[in-house]
Coordinates of C-alpha atoms in Angstrom, one line a residue:
X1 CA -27.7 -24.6 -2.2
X2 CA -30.5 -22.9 -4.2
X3 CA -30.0 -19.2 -4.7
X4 CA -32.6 -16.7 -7.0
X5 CA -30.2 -15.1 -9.9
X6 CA -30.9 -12.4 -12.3
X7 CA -30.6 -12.2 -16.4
X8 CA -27.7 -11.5 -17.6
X9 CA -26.0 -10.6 -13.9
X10 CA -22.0 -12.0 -13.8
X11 CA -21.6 -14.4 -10.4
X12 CA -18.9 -15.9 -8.7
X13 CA -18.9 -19.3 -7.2
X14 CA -15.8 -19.7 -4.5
X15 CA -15.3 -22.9 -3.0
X16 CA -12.8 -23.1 -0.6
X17 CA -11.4 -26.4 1.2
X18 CA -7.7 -27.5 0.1
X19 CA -6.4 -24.4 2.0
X20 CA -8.9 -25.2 5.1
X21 CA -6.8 -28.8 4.9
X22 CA -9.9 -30.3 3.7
X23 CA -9.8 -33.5 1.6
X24 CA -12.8 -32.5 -0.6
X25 CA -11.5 -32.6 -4.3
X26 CA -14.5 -30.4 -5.8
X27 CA -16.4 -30.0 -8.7
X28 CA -19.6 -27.4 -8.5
X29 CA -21.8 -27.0 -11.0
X30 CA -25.0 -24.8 -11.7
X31 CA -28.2 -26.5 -12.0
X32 CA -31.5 -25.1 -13.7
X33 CA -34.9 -25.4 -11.6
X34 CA -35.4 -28.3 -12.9
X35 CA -32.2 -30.0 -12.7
X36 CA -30.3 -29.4 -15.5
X37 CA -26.7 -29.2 -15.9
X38 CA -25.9 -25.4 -17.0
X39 CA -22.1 -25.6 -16.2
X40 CA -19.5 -27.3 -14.1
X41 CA -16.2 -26.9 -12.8
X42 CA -13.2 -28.7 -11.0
X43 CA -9.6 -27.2 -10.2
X44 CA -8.6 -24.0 -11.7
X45 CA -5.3 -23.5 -12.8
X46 CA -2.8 -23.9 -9.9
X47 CA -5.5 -23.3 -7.6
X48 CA -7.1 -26.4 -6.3
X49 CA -10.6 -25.2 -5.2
X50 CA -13.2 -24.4 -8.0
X51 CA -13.5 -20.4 -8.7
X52 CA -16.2 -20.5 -11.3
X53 CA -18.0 -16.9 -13.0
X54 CA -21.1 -17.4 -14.5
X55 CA -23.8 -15.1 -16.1
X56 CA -27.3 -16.1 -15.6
X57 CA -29.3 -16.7 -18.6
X58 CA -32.7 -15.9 -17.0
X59 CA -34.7 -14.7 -14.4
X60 CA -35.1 -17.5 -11.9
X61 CA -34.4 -20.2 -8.9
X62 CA -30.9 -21.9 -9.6
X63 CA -28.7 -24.4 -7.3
X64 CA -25.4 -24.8 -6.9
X65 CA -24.0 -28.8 -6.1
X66 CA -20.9 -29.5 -4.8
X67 CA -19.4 -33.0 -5.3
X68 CA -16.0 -34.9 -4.3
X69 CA -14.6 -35.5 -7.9
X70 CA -14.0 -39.1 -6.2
X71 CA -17.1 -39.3 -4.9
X72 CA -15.6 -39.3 -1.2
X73 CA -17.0 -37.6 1.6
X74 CA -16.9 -37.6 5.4
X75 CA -16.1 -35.2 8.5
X76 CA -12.5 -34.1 6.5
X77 CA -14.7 -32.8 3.7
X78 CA -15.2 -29.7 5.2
X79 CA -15.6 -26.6 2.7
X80 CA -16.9 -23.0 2.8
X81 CA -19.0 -21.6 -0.6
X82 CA -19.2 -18.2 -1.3
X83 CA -21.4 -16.8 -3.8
X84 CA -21.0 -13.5 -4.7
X85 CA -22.4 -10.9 -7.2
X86 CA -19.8 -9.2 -9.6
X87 CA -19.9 -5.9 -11.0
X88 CA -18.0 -5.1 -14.0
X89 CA -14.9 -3.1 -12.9
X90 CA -11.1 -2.7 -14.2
X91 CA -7.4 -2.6 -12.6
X92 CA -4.5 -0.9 -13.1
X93 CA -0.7 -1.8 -12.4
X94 CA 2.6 -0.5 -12.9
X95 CA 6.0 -2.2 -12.5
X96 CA 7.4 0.0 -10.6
X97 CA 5.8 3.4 -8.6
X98 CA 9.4 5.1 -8.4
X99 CA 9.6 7.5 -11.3
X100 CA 13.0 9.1 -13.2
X101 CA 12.9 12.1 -15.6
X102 CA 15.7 14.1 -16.9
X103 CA 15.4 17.3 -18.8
X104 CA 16.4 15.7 -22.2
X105 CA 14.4 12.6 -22.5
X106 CA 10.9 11.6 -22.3
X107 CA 10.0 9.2 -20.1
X108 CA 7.4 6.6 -20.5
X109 CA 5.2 4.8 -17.4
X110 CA 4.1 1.2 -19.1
X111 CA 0.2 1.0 -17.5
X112 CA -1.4 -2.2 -17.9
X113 CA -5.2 -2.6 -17.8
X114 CA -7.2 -5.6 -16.7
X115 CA -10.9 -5.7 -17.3
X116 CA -13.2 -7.8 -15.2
X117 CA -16.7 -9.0 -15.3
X118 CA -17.0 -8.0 -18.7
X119 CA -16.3 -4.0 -18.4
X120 CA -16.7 -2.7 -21.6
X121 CA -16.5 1.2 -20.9
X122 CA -13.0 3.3 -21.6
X123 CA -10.6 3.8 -18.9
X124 CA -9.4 7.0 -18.8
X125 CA -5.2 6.9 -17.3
X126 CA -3.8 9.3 -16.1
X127 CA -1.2 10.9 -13.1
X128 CA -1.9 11.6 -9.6
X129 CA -0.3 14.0 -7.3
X130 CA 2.8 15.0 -9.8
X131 CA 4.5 17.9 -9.0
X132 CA 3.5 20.9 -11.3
X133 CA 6.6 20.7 -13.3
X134 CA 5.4 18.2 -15.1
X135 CA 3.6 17.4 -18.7
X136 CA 1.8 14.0 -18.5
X137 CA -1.3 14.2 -20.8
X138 CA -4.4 11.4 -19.8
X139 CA -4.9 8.6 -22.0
X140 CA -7.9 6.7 -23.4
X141 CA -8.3 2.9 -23.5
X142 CA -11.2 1.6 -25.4
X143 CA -12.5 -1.6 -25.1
X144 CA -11.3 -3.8 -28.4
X145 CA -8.8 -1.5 -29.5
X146 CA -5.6 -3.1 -29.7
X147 CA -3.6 -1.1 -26.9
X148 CA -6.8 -2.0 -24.8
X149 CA -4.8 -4.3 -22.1
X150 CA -1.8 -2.0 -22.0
X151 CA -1.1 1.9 -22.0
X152 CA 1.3 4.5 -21.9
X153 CA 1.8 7.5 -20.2
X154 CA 4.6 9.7 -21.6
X155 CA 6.0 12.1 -19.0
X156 CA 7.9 15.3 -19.1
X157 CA 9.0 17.8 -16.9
X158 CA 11.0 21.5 -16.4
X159 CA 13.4 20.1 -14.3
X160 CA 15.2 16.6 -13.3
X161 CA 12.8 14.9 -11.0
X162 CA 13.0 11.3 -9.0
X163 CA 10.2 10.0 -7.1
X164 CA 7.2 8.1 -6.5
X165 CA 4.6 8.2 -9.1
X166 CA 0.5 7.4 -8.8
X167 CA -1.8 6.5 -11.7
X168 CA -5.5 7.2 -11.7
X169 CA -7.9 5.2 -13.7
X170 CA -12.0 6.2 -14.0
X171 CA -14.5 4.8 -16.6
X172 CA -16.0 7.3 -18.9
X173 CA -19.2 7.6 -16.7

């Protein structure tokens, strides 16, 4: 598959064909115009299709080869590539969205942060939708600070309150 990429732009590679009950055992790999090997990959972790990112070094024509890492193929080698662009976003996750707070202590919702496709900006935490009675101040996470994959928000409030609880997260822009 040849496919026109951009400098410095973040792709995915998906290959699906173990879950389609294909027998394909793949390896892709990005090729240069002119043939060169850039990168290559086979299984990924417990999954058993390649899922390979890449960022492309320059302007220009690239293709994408898919092998059998046997070097099999056939009708049961059926597969589906999907080759996607990836823009640099960031999640947020909680262990629980049920919320507790007495009167006398403080209590603490444990946010953790994942960055993807390289998102460098800060994240800026904070609560969505709790009742008035409440004191939850925002909170910052900067890319390579320490606390940057985890955050808390501290949460007080007037009076004794049980419930669910939603976190916002926005970049600085």
């Amino acid at each position: 598959l040849r496919f026109r990429a951009i400098a410095g732009q973040l792709y995915r590679i998906q290959l699906i064909a173990r879950e389609l009950g294909s027998e394909l055992d793949a390896t892709v790999a990005i090729l240069d115009g002119q043939g060169k090997q850039l990168t290559q990959q086979d299984d990924v972790g417990n999954d058993r299709d390649p899922d390979l990112k890449w960022k492309a070094p320059a302007d220009g024509e690239y293709f994408i080869e898919v092998k059998d890492f046997h070097q099999a193929g056939g009708p049961g080698f059926e597969f589906y590539l999907i080759v996607s662009s990836l823009v640099p976003d960031f999640k947020l996750s909680i262990p629980s969205d049920l919320l507790q707070v007495t009167m006398v202590k403080e209590a603490e919702i444990q946010v953790r942060l994942e960055r993807e496709s390289e998102f460098k900006g800060e994240i800026i935490v904070s609560h969505g939708g709790m009742p008035e009675v409440f004191d939850c101040p925002e909170v910052t996470s900067i890319h390579g600070s320490t606390p940057e994959r985890k955050t808390t928000l501290r949460v007080k409030s007037q009076v004794p309150v049980q419930g669910p609880v939603k976190i916002l997260g926005q970049d600085d822009h």
